[in-house]
PDB file of C-alpha atoms in Angstrom:
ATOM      1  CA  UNK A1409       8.839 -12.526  13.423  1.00 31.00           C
ATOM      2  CA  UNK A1410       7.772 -13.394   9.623  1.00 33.00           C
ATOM      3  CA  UNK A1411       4.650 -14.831   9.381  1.00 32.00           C
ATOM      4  CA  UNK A1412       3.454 -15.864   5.789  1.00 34.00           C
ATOM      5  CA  UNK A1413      -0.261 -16.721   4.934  1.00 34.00           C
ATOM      6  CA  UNK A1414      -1.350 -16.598   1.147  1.00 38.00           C
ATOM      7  CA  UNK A1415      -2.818 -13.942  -0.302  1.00 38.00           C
ATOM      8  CA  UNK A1416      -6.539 -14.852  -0.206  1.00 41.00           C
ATOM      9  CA  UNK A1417      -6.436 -15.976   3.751  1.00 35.00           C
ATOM     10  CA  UNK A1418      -4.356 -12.736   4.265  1.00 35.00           C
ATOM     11  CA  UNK A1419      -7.360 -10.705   2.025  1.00 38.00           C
ATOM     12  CA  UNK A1420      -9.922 -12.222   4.444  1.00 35.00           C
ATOM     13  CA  UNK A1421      -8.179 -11.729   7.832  1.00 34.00           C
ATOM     14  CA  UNK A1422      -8.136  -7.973   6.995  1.00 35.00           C
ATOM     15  CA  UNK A1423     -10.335  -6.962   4.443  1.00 36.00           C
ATOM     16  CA  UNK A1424     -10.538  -5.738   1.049  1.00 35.00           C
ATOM     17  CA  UNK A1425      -8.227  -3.281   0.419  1.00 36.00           C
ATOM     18  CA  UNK A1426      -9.423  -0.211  -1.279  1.00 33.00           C
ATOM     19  CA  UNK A1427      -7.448  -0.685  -4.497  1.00 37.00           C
ATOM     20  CA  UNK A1428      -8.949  -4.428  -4.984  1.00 38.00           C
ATOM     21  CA  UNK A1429     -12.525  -3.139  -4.614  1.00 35.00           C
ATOM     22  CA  UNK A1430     -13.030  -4.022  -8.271  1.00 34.00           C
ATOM     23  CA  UNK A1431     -10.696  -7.321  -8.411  1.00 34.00           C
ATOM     24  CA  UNK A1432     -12.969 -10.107  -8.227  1.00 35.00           C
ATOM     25  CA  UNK A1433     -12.213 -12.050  -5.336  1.00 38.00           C
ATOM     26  CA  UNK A1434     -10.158 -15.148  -5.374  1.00 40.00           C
ATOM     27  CA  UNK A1435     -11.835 -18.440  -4.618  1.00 42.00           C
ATOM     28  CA  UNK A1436      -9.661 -21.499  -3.941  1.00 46.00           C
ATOM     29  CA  UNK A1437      -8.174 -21.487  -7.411  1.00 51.00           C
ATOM     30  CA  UNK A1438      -4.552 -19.386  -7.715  1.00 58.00           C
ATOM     31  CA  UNK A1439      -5.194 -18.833 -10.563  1.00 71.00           C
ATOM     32  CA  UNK A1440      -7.652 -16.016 -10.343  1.00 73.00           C
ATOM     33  CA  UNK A1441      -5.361 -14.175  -7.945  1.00 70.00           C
ATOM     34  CA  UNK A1442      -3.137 -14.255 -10.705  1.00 77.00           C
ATOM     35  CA  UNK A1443      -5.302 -13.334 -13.141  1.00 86.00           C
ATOM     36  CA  UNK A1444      -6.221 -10.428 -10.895  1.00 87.00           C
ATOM     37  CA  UNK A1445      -2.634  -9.128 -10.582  1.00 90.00           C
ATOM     38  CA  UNK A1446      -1.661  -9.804 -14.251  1.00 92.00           C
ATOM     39  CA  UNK A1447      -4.629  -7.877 -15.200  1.00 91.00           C
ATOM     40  CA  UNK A1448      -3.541  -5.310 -12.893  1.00 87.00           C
ATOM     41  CA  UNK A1449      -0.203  -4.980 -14.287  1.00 92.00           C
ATOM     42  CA  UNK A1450      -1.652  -4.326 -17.839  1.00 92.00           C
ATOM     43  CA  UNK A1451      -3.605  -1.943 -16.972  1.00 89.00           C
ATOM     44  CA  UNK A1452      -0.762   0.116 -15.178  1.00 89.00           C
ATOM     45  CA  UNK A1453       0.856  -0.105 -18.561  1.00 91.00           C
ATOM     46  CA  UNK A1454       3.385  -2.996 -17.255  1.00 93.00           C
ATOM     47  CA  UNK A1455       4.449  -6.751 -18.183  1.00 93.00           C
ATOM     48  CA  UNK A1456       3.303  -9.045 -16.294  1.00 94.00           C
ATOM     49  CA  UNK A1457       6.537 -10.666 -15.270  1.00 94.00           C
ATOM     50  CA  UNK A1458       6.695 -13.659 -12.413  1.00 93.00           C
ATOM     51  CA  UNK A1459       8.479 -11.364 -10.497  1.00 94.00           C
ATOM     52  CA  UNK A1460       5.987  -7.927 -10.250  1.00 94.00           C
ATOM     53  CA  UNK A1461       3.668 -11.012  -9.782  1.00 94.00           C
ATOM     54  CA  UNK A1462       5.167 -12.569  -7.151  1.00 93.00           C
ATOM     55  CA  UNK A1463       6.079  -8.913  -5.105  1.00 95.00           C
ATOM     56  CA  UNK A1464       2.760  -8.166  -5.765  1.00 93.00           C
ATOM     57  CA  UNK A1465       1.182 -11.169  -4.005  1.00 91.00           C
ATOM     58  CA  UNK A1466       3.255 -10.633  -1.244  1.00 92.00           C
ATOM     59  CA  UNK A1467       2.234  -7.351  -1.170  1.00 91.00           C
ATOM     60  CA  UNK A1468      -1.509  -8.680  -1.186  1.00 84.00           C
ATOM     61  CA  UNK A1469      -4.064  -6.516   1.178  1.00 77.00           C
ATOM     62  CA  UNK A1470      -1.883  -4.512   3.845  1.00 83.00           C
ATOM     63  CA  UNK A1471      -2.746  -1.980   5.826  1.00 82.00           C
ATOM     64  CA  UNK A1472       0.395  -1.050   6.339  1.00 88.00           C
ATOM     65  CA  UNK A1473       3.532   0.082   4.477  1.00 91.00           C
ATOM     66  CA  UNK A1474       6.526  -2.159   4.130  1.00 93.00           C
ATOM     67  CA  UNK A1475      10.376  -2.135   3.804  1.00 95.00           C
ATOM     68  CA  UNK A1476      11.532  -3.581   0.724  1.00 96.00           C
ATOM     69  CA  UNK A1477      14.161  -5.433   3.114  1.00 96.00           C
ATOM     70  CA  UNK A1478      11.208  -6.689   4.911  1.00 95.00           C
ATOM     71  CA  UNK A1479       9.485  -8.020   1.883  1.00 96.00           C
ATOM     72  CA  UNK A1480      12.597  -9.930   0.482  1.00 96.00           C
ATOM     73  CA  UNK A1481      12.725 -11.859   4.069  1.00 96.00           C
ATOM     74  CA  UNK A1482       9.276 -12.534   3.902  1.00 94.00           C
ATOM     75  CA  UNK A1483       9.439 -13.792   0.519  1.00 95.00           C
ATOM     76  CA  UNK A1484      12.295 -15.671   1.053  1.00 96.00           C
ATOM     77  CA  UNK A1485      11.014 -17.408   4.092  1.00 95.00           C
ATOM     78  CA  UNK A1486       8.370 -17.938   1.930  1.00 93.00           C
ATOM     79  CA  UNK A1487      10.552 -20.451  -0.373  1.00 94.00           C
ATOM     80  CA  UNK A1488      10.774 -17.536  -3.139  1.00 93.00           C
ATOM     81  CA  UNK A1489      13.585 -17.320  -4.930  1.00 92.00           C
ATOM     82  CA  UNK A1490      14.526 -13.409  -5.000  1.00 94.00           C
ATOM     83  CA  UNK A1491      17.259 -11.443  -5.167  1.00 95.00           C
ATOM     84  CA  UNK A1492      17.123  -7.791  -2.696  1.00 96.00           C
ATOM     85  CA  UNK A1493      18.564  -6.088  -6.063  1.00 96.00           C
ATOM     86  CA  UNK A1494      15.274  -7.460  -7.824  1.00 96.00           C
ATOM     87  CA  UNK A1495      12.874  -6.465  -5.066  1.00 97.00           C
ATOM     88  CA  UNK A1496      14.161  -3.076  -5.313  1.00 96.00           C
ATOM     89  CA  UNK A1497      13.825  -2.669  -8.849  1.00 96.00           C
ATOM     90  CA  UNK A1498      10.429  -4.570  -8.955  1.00 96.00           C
ATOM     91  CA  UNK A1499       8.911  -2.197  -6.170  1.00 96.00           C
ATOM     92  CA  UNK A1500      10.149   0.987  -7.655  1.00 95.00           C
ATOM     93  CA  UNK A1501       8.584   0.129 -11.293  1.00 94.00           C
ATOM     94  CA  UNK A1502       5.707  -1.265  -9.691  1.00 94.00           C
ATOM     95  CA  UNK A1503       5.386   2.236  -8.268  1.00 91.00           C
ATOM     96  CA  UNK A1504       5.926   4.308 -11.188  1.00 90.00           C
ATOM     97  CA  UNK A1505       3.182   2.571 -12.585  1.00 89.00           C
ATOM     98  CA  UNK A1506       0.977   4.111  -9.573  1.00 86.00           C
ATOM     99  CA  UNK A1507      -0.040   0.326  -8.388  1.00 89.00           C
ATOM    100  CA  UNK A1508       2.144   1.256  -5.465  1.00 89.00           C
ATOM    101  CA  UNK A1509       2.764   4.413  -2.531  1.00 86.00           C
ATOM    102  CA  UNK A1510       6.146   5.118  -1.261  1.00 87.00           C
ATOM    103  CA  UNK A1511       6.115   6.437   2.202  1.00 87.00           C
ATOM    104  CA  UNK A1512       9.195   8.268   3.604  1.00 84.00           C
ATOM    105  CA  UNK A1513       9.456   7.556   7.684  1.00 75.00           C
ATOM    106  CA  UNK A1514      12.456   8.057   9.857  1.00 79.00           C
ATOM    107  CA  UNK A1515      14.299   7.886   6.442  1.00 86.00           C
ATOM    108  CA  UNK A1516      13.377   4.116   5.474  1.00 88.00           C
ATOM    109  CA  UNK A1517      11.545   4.316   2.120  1.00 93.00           C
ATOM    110  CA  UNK A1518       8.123   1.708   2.440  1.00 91.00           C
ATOM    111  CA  UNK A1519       5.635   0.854  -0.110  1.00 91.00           C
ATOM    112  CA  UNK A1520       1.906  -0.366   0.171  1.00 88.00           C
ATOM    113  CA  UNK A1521      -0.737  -1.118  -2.851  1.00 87.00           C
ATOM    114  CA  UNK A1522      -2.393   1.847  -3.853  1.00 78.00           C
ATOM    115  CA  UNK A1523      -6.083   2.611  -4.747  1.00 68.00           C
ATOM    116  CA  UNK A1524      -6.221   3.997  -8.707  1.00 68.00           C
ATOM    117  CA  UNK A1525      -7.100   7.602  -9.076  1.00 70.00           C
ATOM    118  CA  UNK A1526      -7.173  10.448  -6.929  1.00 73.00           C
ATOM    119  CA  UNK A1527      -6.555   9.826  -3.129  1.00 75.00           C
ATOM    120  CA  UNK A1528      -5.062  11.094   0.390  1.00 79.00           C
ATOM    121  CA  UNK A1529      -3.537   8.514   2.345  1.00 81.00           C
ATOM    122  CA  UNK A1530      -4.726   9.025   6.160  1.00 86.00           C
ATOM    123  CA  UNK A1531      -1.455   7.761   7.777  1.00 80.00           C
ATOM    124  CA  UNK A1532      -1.421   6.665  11.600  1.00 87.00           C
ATOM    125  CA  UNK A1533       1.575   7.847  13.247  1.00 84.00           C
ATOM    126  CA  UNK A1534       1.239   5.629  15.850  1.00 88.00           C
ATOM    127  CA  UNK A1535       0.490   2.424  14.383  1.00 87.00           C
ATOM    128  CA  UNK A1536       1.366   2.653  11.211  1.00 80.00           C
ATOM    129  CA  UNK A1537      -1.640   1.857   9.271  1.00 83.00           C
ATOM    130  CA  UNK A1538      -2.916   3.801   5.902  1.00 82.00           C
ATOM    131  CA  UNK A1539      -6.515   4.025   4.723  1.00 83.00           C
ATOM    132  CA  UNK A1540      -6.749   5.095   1.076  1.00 78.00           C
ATOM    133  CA  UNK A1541      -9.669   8.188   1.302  1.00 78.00           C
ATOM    134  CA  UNK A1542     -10.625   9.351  -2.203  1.00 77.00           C
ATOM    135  CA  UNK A1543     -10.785  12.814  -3.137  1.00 74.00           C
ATOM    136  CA  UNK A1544     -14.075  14.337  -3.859  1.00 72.00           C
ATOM    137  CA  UNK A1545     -15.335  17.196  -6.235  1.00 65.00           C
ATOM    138  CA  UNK A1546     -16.697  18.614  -2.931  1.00 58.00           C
ATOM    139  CA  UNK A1547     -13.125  19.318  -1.739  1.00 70.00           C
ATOM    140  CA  UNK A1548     -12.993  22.961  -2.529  1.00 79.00           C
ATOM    141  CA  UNK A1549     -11.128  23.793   0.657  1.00 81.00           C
ATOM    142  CA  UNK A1550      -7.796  22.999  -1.120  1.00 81.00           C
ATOM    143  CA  UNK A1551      -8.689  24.025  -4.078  1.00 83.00           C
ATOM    144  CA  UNK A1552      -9.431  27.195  -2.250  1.00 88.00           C
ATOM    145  CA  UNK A1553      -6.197  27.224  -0.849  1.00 88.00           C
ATOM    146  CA  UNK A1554      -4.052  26.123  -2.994  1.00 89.00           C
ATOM    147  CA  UNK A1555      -5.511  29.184  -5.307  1.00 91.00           C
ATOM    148  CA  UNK A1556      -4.894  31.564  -2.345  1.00 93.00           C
ATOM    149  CA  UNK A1557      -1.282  30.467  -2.557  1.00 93.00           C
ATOM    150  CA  UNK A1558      -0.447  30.586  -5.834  1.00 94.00           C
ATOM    151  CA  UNK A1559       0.325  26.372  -5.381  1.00 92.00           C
ATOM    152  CA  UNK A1560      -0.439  23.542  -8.095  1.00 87.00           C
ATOM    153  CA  UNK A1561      -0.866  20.063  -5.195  1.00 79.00           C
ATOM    154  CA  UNK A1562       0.186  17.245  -6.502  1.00 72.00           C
ATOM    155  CA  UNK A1563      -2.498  14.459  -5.016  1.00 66.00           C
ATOM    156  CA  UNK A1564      -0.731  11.399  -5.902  1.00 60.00           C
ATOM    157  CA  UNK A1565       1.444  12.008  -3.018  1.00 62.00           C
ATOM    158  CA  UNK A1566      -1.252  13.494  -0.670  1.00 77.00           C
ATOM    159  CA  UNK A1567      -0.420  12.479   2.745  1.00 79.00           C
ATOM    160  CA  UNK A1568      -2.272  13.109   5.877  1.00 82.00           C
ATOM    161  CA  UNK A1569      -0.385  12.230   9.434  1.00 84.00           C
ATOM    162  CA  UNK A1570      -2.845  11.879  12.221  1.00 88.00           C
ATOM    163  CA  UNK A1571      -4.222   8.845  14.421  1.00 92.00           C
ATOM    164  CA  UNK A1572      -6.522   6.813  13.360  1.00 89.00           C
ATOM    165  CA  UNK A1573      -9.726   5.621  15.031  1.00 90.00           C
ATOM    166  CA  UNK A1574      -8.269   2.071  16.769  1.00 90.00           C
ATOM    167  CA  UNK A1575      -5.156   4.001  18.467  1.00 90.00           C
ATOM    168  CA  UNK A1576      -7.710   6.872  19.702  1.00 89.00           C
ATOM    169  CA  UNK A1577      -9.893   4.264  21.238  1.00 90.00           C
ATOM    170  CA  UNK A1578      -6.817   2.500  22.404  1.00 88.00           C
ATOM    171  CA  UNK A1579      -5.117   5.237  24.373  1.00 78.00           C
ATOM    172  CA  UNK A1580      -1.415   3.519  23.846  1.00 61.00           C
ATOM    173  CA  UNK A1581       1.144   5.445  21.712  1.00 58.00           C
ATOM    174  CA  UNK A1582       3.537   3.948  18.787  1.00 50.00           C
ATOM    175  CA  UNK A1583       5.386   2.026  21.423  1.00 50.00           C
ATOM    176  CA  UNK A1584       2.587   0.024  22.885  1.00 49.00           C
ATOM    177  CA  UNK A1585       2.545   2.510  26.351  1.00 45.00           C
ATOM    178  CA  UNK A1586      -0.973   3.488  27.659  1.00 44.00           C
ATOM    179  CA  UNK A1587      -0.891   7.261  27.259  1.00 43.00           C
TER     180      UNK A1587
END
């Protein structure tokens, strides 16, 4: 099921996300959400096209990663007029400009809005969600180790699988089971 709310009800129902802590928020004008995101593009070096717009919005505030097959249905449902071959191509530049995280699972390639600078992603393999956790000076136990090992990390791509907090609580797997 598709289910398509605008981007500043969607923001509310679920709460800032990380990489709009300094976006302004939107009040009932569009236009400042637009603002926002065209702002955004600039400053990740990129046009600010109706399209990276658009994906963008739809994008908005998730928690969790999402197909780009996904996206063009929602968007579509949405009344947008998209192509799949444009969605593709707007995700992928939208994520070499680091505004978005590509997540590898089960081989299906998903993106979510990223928080700016450097960051692990604390993935939930049961439910899916992905909290953005910035890395601190203070983390000298990879620096440690990566010295140790002879390794250079790259931390734009600094995954950690685990289970979060709500699926601990919860005591139901990825499949909705009660463990």
């Amino acid at each position: 099921m598709v289910v398509n709310i605008d981007f500043d009800t969607y923001g509310r129902s679920v709460g800032r996300h990380p990489a709009a802590a300094s976006r302004p928020s939107g009040g009932a004008n569009g236009d400042e959400i637009g603002d926002e995101i065209a702002a955004l593009l600039r400053a990740a070096g990129l046009s600010p096209t109706p399209r990276r717009r658009q994906v963008l919005e739809a994008l908005g505030r998730r928690q969790r990663p999402v197909s780009a097959h996904e996206l063009y249905v929602e968007m579509v449902g949405a009344g947008r007029r998209i192509g799949m071959s444009t969605v593709y191509r707007t995700l992928s530049a939208l994520a070499e400009g680091g505004l978005l995280h590509v997540f590898e699972s089960d081989g299906e390639t998903r993106y979510r809005c990223c928080t700016l600078g450097r960051h692990y992603h604390l993935v939930c393999r049961r439910c899916g969600t992905v909290q953005d956790h910035p890395v601190a000076d203070e983390d000298r136990w990879l620096a440690r180790l990566c010295s140790e090992a002879d390794f250079a990390p790259d931390l734009r791509d600094a995954d950690v699988p685990g289970v979060c907090g709500n699926c601990l609580r919860s005591g139901r797997d990825n499949t909705g089971r009660v463990d």
